[in-house]
């Protein structure tokens, strides 16, 4: 292995990218006696009628419906609701494999999540320890440990802030000045051309485009016949490539990221 390593950040959306569907659908929504279709219909209606941000809307509906069902939301509940989350093929072995491949090429890979989903649920998954940082929406809790308000809501445009945090190494969210502090390009820990962004949907479009336009690799993944939408992102110049949401060794995604590791290593 070469003595000097080059940094590479692989950044993921979560729902539809690492795991199928919406994380709330697995256990939270059934536990409060609703169907996923009814829950998201109410979220959309609230957002449309009040002109509210859709991420804030789903977090509000989560709390209100849980309260009505006599199931106030606690952090430990959110963590527990992660246990039934399954992943796309190859995800659980992906991190060791791609990290080892990178190190063999002299590339040190760090993994990040930027998601509009619930941070607490992601933190309870079996792959949470693989990420350098998990940037996702989360709740504020009262003295009894009950979720009462969104502490952080990450939507499709605010996702891009976290790309700059990775770029500058400004990971402390309590330090509001670090993200805007001038840092010469040569001193930034992870240049944009050393980023891979993997996502699946509309909430990823700003990140897709930013990473691609600044010299990195943007990958749209798809599952369950959703290739047409992903292909549209490529046709519109928003992503570099489109591949199935399959992280297995030798698959299209595996090959695409390894090819980029080879390029970064040069």
mmCIF file of C-alpha atoms in Angstrom:
data_model
loop_
_atom_site.group_PDB
_atom_site.id
_atom_site.type_symbol
_atom_site.label_atom_id
_atom_site.label_comp_id
_atom_site.label_asym_id
_atom_site.label_seq_id
_atom_site.Cartn_x
_atom_site.Cartn_y
_atom_site.Cartn_z
ATOM 1 C CA UNK A 1 0.000 0.000 0.000
ATOM 2 C CA UNK A 2 1.368 3.456 -0.859
ATOM 3 C CA UNK A 3 2.582 5.493 2.142
ATOM 4 C CA UNK A 4 0.521 8.561 1.222
ATOM 5 C CA UNK A 5 -3.249 8.246 1.039
ATOM 6 C CA UNK A 6 -5.688 10.405 -0.881
ATOM 7 C CA UNK A 7 -9.041 11.253 0.796
ATOM 8 C CA UNK A 8 -12.323 10.214 -0.810
ATOM 9 C CA UNK A 9 -15.764 10.870 0.701
ATOM 10 C CA UNK A 10 -18.581 8.556 -0.343
ATOM 11 C CA UNK A 11 -21.839 10.264 0.589
ATOM 12 C CA UNK A 12 -25.225 8.561 0.642
ATOM 13 C CA UNK A 13 -28.844 9.430 0.878
ATOM 14 C CA UNK A 14 -30.568 6.748 2.984
ATOM 15 C CA UNK A 15 -34.150 5.933 1.968
ATOM 16 C CA UNK A 16 -34.219 4.436 -1.518
ATOM 17 C CA UNK A 17 -30.423 4.525 -1.675
ATOM 18 C CA UNK A 18 -29.159 2.186 1.039
ATOM 19 C CA UNK A 19 -32.532 0.765 2.083
ATOM 20 C CA UNK A 20 -35.819 0.315 0.198
ATOM 21 C CA UNK A 21 -38.773 2.598 0.918
ATOM 22 C CA UNK A 22 -39.230 5.107 3.728
ATOM 23 C CA UNK A 23 -37.749 4.249 7.119
ATOM 24 C CA UNK A 24 -40.951 5.297 8.920
ATOM 25 C CA UNK A 25 -42.977 2.733 6.958
ATOM 26 C CA UNK A 26 -41.340 -0.311 8.520
ATOM 27 C CA UNK A 27 -42.530 -0.144 12.114
ATOM 28 C CA UNK A 28 -43.399 3.371 13.243
ATOM 29 C CA UNK A 29 -46.439 3.829 11.005
ATOM 30 C CA UNK A 30 -47.941 0.362 11.712
ATOM 31 C CA UNK A 31 -47.335 0.913 15.438
ATOM 32 C CA UNK A 32 -49.534 4.025 15.425
ATOM 33 C CA UNK A 33 -52.296 2.179 13.568
ATOM 34 C CA UNK A 34 -51.933 3.788 10.150
ATOM 35 C CA UNK A 35 -51.035 2.623 6.685
ATOM 36 C CA UNK A 36 -48.073 4.193 4.937
ATOM 37 C CA UNK A 37 -50.368 5.516 2.203
ATOM 38 C CA UNK A 38 -52.622 7.281 4.724
ATOM 39 C CA UNK A 39 -49.701 8.701 6.686
ATOM 40 C CA UNK A 40 -47.956 10.227 3.672
ATOM 41 C CA UNK A 41 -51.262 11.466 2.280
ATOM 42 C CA UNK A 42 -51.755 13.457 5.482
ATOM 43 C CA UNK A 43 -48.199 14.778 5.273
ATOM 44 C CA UNK A 44 -48.751 15.947 1.699
ATOM 45 C CA UNK A 45 -52.100 17.531 2.571
ATOM 46 C CA UNK A 46 -50.620 19.433 5.521
ATOM 47 C CA UNK A 47 -47.694 20.634 3.443
ATOM 48 C CA UNK A 48 -49.945 21.745 0.576
ATOM 49 C CA UNK A 49 -52.576 23.439 2.722
ATOM 50 C CA UNK A 50 -50.164 25.331 4.965
ATOM 51 C CA UNK A 51 -47.285 25.848 2.496
ATOM 52 C CA UNK A 52 -45.097 24.117 5.064
ATOM 53 C CA UNK A 53 -41.800 22.418 4.344
ATOM 54 C CA UNK A 54 -42.532 18.751 3.649
ATOM 55 C CA UNK A 55 -39.813 17.525 6.003
ATOM 56 C CA UNK A 56 -41.151 19.622 8.879
ATOM 57 C CA UNK A 57 -44.631 18.405 7.939
ATOM 58 C CA UNK A 58 -43.765 14.717 8.211
ATOM 59 C CA UNK A 59 -42.005 15.291 11.533
ATOM 60 C CA UNK A 60 -45.045 17.157 12.868
ATOM 61 C CA UNK A 61 -47.437 14.433 11.691
ATOM 62 C CA UNK A 62 -45.237 11.774 13.293
ATOM 63 C CA UNK A 63 -45.499 13.472 16.676
ATOM 64 C CA UNK A 64 -49.205 14.289 16.436
ATOM 65 C CA UNK A 65 -50.279 10.836 15.268
ATOM 66 C CA UNK A 66 -48.096 9.112 17.852
ATOM 67 C CA UNK A 67 -49.590 11.285 20.584
ATOM 68 C CA UNK A 68 -53.128 10.521 19.393
ATOM 69 C CA UNK A 69 -52.332 6.807 19.430
ATOM 70 C CA UNK A 70 -51.034 7.030 22.995
ATOM 71 C CA UNK A 71 -47.501 6.329 21.773
ATOM 72 C CA UNK A 72 -45.436 9.468 22.458
ATOM 73 C CA UNK A 73 -42.149 9.303 20.601
ATOM 74 C CA UNK A 74 -38.957 8.807 22.603
ATOM 75 C CA UNK A 75 -35.437 8.549 21.268
ATOM 76 C CA UNK A 76 -35.158 4.907 22.294
ATOM 77 C CA UNK A 77 -38.359 4.160 20.357
ATOM 78 C CA UNK A 78 -36.919 5.663 17.186
ATOM 79 C CA UNK A 79 -33.736 3.644 17.611
ATOM 80 C CA UNK A 80 -35.798 0.479 18.174
ATOM 81 C CA UNK A 81 -37.840 1.140 15.028
ATOM 82 C CA UNK A 82 -34.657 0.744 12.997
ATOM 83 C CA UNK A 83 -34.343 -2.952 13.737
ATOM 84 C CA UNK A 84 -36.618 -4.096 10.923
ATOM 85 C CA UNK A 85 -34.886 -2.011 8.271
ATOM 86 C CA UNK A 86 -33.446 -4.163 5.519
ATOM 87 C CA UNK A 87 -30.845 -3.007 3.033
ATOM 88 C CA UNK A 88 -30.288 -3.342 -0.675
ATOM 89 C CA UNK A 89 -28.147 -6.301 -1.786
ATOM 90 C CA UNK A 90 -24.505 -6.049 -0.796
ATOM 91 C CA UNK A 91 -24.833 -3.038 1.518
ATOM 92 C CA UNK A 92 -23.721 -4.722 4.718
ATOM 93 C CA UNK A 93 -20.484 -6.042 3.196
ATOM 94 C CA UNK A 94 -19.928 -2.984 0.987
ATOM 95 C CA UNK A 95 -18.029 -0.831 3.459
ATOM 96 C CA UNK A 96 -15.279 -3.327 4.256
ATOM 97 C CA UNK A 97 -14.867 -4.218 0.597
ATOM 98 C CA UNK A 98 -14.658 -0.692 -0.805
ATOM 99 C CA UNK A 99 -12.480 0.531 2.079
ATOM 100 C CA UNK A 100 -10.002 -2.282 1.460
ATOM 101 C CA UNK A 101 -10.009 -1.588 -2.268
ATOM 102 C CA UNK A 102 -9.347 2.082 -1.621
ATOM 103 C CA UNK A 103 -6.472 1.469 0.781
ATOM 104 C CA UNK A 104 -4.867 -0.884 -1.716
ATOM 105 C CA UNK A 105 -4.888 2.012 -4.193
ATOM 106 C CA UNK A 106 -3.703 4.578 -1.658
ATOM 107 C CA UNK A 107 -7.166 6.092 -1.169
ATOM 108 C CA UNK A 108 -8.623 6.574 2.325
ATOM 109 C CA UNK A 109 -12.417 6.381 2.083
ATOM 110 C CA UNK A 110 -14.807 7.986 4.562
ATOM 111 C CA UNK A 111 -18.558 7.400 4.444
ATOM 112 C CA UNK A 112 -21.292 9.933 5.226
ATOM 113 C CA UNK A 113 -25.090 10.025 5.228
ATOM 114 C CA UNK A 114 -27.068 13.128 4.293
ATOM 115 C CA UNK A 115 -30.758 12.296 4.697
ATOM 116 C CA UNK A 116 -34.121 13.955 5.186
ATOM 117 C CA UNK A 117 -35.096 10.919 7.253
ATOM 118 C CA UNK A 118 -34.823 10.492 11.020
ATOM 119 C CA UNK A 119 -31.269 10.534 12.351
ATOM 120 C CA UNK A 120 -32.318 8.534 15.401
ATOM 121 C CA UNK A 121 -33.616 5.685 13.230
ATOM 122 C CA UNK A 122 -30.489 5.649 11.063
ATOM 123 C CA UNK A 123 -28.319 5.633 14.199
ATOM 124 C CA UNK A 124 -30.026 2.431 15.331
ATOM 125 C CA UNK A 125 -29.239 0.475 12.169
ATOM 126 C CA UNK A 126 -26.547 -2.161 11.891
ATOM 127 C CA UNK A 127 -24.494 0.018 9.519
ATOM 128 C CA UNK A 128 -24.582 3.261 11.532
ATOM 129 C CA UNK A 129 -21.050 2.775 12.859
ATOM 130 C CA UNK A 130 -19.747 2.777 9.292
ATOM 131 C CA UNK A 131 -20.387 6.490 8.843
ATOM 132 C CA UNK A 132 -18.033 9.280 9.807
ATOM 133 C CA UNK A 133 -21.075 11.519 10.264
ATOM 134 C CA UNK A 134 -24.829 11.044 9.957
ATOM 135 C CA UNK A 135 -26.477 14.271 8.863
ATOM 136 C CA UNK A 136 -30.220 13.751 9.117
ATOM 137 C CA UNK A 137 -33.380 15.281 10.563
ATOM 138 C CA UNK A 138 -33.831 14.841 14.298
ATOM 139 C CA UNK A 139 -36.128 15.761 17.162
ATOM 140 C CA UNK A 140 -35.834 17.921 20.273
ATOM 141 C CA UNK A 141 -36.825 16.133 23.504
ATOM 142 C CA UNK A 142 -38.401 17.440 26.691
ATOM 143 C CA UNK A 143 -37.302 16.688 30.256
ATOM 144 C CA UNK A 144 -39.186 13.376 30.121
ATOM 145 C CA UNK A 145 -37.386 12.305 26.960
ATOM 146 C CA UNK A 146 -40.419 12.781 24.720
ATOM 147 C CA UNK A 147 -39.946 14.274 21.257
ATOM 148 C CA UNK A 148 -41.736 17.618 21.089
ATOM 149 C CA UNK A 149 -40.273 19.565 18.169
ATOM 150 C CA UNK A 150 -37.923 19.195 15.194
ATOM 151 C CA UNK A 151 -34.383 20.055 16.284
ATOM 152 C CA UNK A 152 -33.055 19.750 12.742
ATOM 153 C CA UNK A 153 -34.884 19.311 9.436
ATOM 154 C CA UNK A 154 -32.844 18.568 6.325
ATOM 155 C CA UNK A 155 -34.608 19.138 3.022
ATOM 156 C CA UNK A 156 -33.456 18.849 -0.568
ATOM 157 C CA UNK A 157 -31.718 22.231 -0.708
ATOM 158 C CA UNK A 158 -30.236 22.270 2.796
ATOM 159 C CA UNK A 159 -28.593 18.925 2.021
ATOM 160 C CA UNK A 160 -25.955 20.818 0.060
ATOM 161 C CA UNK A 161 -24.760 22.589 3.230
ATOM 162 C CA UNK A 162 -23.415 19.277 4.480
ATOM 163 C CA UNK A 163 -21.385 18.734 1.334
ATOM 164 C CA UNK A 164 -19.565 21.960 2.176
ATOM 165 C CA UNK A 165 -19.135 20.783 5.770
ATOM 166 C CA UNK A 166 -17.445 17.637 4.480
ATOM 167 C CA UNK A 167 -15.409 19.704 2.030
ATOM 168 C CA UNK A 168 -14.157 22.036 4.783
ATOM 169 C CA UNK A 169 -14.070 19.562 7.668
ATOM 170 C CA UNK A 170 -16.655 21.722 9.484
ATOM 171 C CA UNK A 171 -18.524 18.887 11.196
ATOM 172 C CA UNK A 172 -19.540 20.669 14.418
ATOM 173 C CA UNK A 173 -23.131 21.790 13.794
ATOM 174 C CA UNK A 174 -22.951 24.067 16.835
ATOM 175 C CA UNK A 175 -20.203 26.102 15.182
ATOM 176 C CA UNK A 176 -22.195 28.284 12.800
ATOM 177 C CA UNK A 177 -19.158 30.232 11.669
ATOM 178 C CA UNK A 178 -17.064 27.295 10.455
ATOM 179 C CA UNK A 179 -19.202 26.546 7.421
ATOM 180 C CA UNK A 180 -18.826 30.108 6.102
ATOM 181 C CA UNK A 181 -15.209 30.623 7.094
ATOM 182 C CA UNK A 182 -12.867 31.123 4.169
ATOM 183 C CA UNK A 183 -10.647 28.108 3.642
ATOM 184 C CA UNK A 184 -8.265 28.050 0.658
ATOM 185 C CA UNK A 185 -9.081 25.215 -1.732
ATOM 186 C CA UNK A 186 -5.675 23.664 -1.129
ATOM 187 C CA UNK A 187 -6.390 23.382 2.608
ATOM 188 C CA UNK A 188 -9.834 21.772 2.406
ATOM 189 C CA UNK A 189 -9.755 18.178 3.705
ATOM 190 C CA UNK A 190 -11.967 16.721 0.958
ATOM 191 C CA UNK A 191 -12.025 18.514 -2.419
ATOM 192 C CA UNK A 192 -15.302 18.179 -4.324
ATOM 193 C CA UNK A 193 -13.539 16.186 -7.020
ATOM 194 C CA UNK A 194 -12.817 13.647 -4.276
ATOM 195 C CA UNK A 195 -16.498 13.085 -3.543
ATOM 196 C CA UNK A 196 -18.940 10.421 -4.686
ATOM 197 C CA UNK A 197 -22.620 11.194 -4.064
ATOM 198 C CA UNK A 198 -25.108 8.313 -4.260
ATOM 199 C CA UNK A 199 -28.843 9.041 -4.183
ATOM 200 C CA UNK A 200 -32.119 8.015 -5.738
ATOM 201 C CA UNK A 201 -34.679 10.796 -5.891
ATOM 202 C CA UNK A 202 -35.817 14.388 -6.110
ATOM 203 C CA UNK A 203 -34.374 15.321 -2.711
ATOM 204 C CA UNK A 204 -30.932 14.432 -4.058
ATOM 205 C CA UNK A 205 -30.997 16.628 -7.163
ATOM 206 C CA UNK A 206 -29.163 19.670 -5.686
ATOM 207 C CA UNK A 207 -26.419 17.405 -4.283
ATOM 208 C CA UNK A 208 -26.235 15.432 -7.521
ATOM 209 C CA UNK A 209 -25.688 18.591 -9.513
ATOM 210 C CA UNK A 210 -23.304 20.297 -7.091
ATOM 211 C CA UNK A 211 -20.967 17.318 -6.808
ATOM 212 C CA UNK A 212 -21.043 16.670 -10.559
ATOM 213 C CA UNK A 213 -20.477 20.308 -11.521
ATOM 214 C CA UNK A 214 -17.551 20.640 -9.097
ATOM 215 C CA UNK A 215 -15.756 17.623 -10.485
ATOM 216 C CA UNK A 216 -16.987 14.744 -8.325
ATOM 217 C CA UNK A 217 -19.002 11.647 -9.229
ATOM 218 C CA UNK A 218 -22.801 11.646 -8.874
ATOM 219 C CA UNK A 219 -24.579 8.303 -9.102
ATOM 220 C CA UNK A 220 -28.345 7.787 -9.285
ATOM 221 C CA UNK A 221 -29.453 4.362 -8.076
ATOM 222 C CA UNK A 222 -32.811 2.784 -8.798
ATOM 223 C CA UNK A 223 -34.863 -0.219 -7.701
ATOM 224 C CA UNK A 224 -38.213 -1.812 -8.508
ATOM 225 C CA UNK A 225 -38.496 -0.573 -12.063
ATOM 226 C CA UNK A 226 -37.696 3.075 -11.276
ATOM 227 C CA UNK A 227 -34.928 3.272 -13.876
ATOM 228 C CA UNK A 228 -36.823 5.751 -16.067
ATOM 229 C CA UNK A 229 -36.695 8.469 -13.408
ATOM 230 C CA UNK A 230 -33.013 7.846 -12.738
ATOM 231 C CA UNK A 231 -32.236 7.952 -16.460
ATOM 232 C CA UNK A 232 -33.957 11.328 -16.655
ATOM 233 C CA UNK A 233 -31.428 12.711 -14.173
ATOM 234 C CA UNK A 234 -28.636 11.610 -16.492
ATOM 235 C CA UNK A 235 -30.350 13.032 -19.577
ATOM 236 C CA UNK A 236 -30.733 16.365 -17.770
ATOM 237 C CA UNK A 237 -27.037 16.423 -16.871
ATOM 238 C CA UNK A 238 -27.607 16.009 -13.147
ATOM 239 C CA UNK A 239 -25.704 12.748 -12.622
ATOM 240 C CA UNK A 240 -22.751 11.006 -14.199
ATOM 241 C CA UNK A 241 -24.224 7.530 -14.220
ATOM 242 C CA UNK A 242 -27.285 5.427 -13.399
ATOM 243 C CA UNK A 243 -27.019 1.971 -11.806
ATOM 244 C CA UNK A 244 -29.228 -0.513 -9.907
ATOM 245 C CA UNK A 245 -29.325 -0.153 -6.111
ATOM 246 C CA UNK A 246 -27.132 -3.215 -5.691
ATOM 247 C CA UNK A 247 -23.855 -2.928 -3.778
ATOM 248 C CA UNK A 248 -22.720 -6.491 -4.456
ATOM 249 C CA UNK A 249 -19.146 -7.165 -5.499
ATOM 250 C CA UNK A 250 -18.740 -6.976 -9.268
ATOM 251 C CA UNK A 251 -22.025 -5.117 -9.773
ATOM 252 C CA UNK A 252 -22.443 -1.882 -11.719
ATOM 253 C CA UNK A 253 -22.318 0.313 -8.617
ATOM 254 C CA UNK A 254 -19.298 -1.502 -7.230
ATOM 255 C CA UNK A 255 -17.483 -1.120 -10.547
ATOM 256 C CA UNK A 256 -18.401 2.569 -10.910
ATOM 257 C CA UNK A 257 -17.054 3.503 -7.477
ATOM 258 C CA UNK A 258 -13.923 1.389 -7.897
ATOM 259 C CA UNK A 259 -13.244 3.086 -11.235
ATOM 260 C CA UNK A 260 -13.502 6.444 -9.507
ATOM 261 C CA UNK A 261 -11.174 5.287 -6.739
ATOM 262 C CA UNK A 262 -8.666 4.418 -9.458
ATOM 263 C CA UNK A 263 -9.062 7.893 -10.972
ATOM 264 C CA UNK A 264 -8.633 9.692 -7.631
ATOM 265 C CA UNK A 265 -5.563 7.595 -6.871
ATOM 266 C CA UNK A 266 -3.694 8.825 -9.967
#
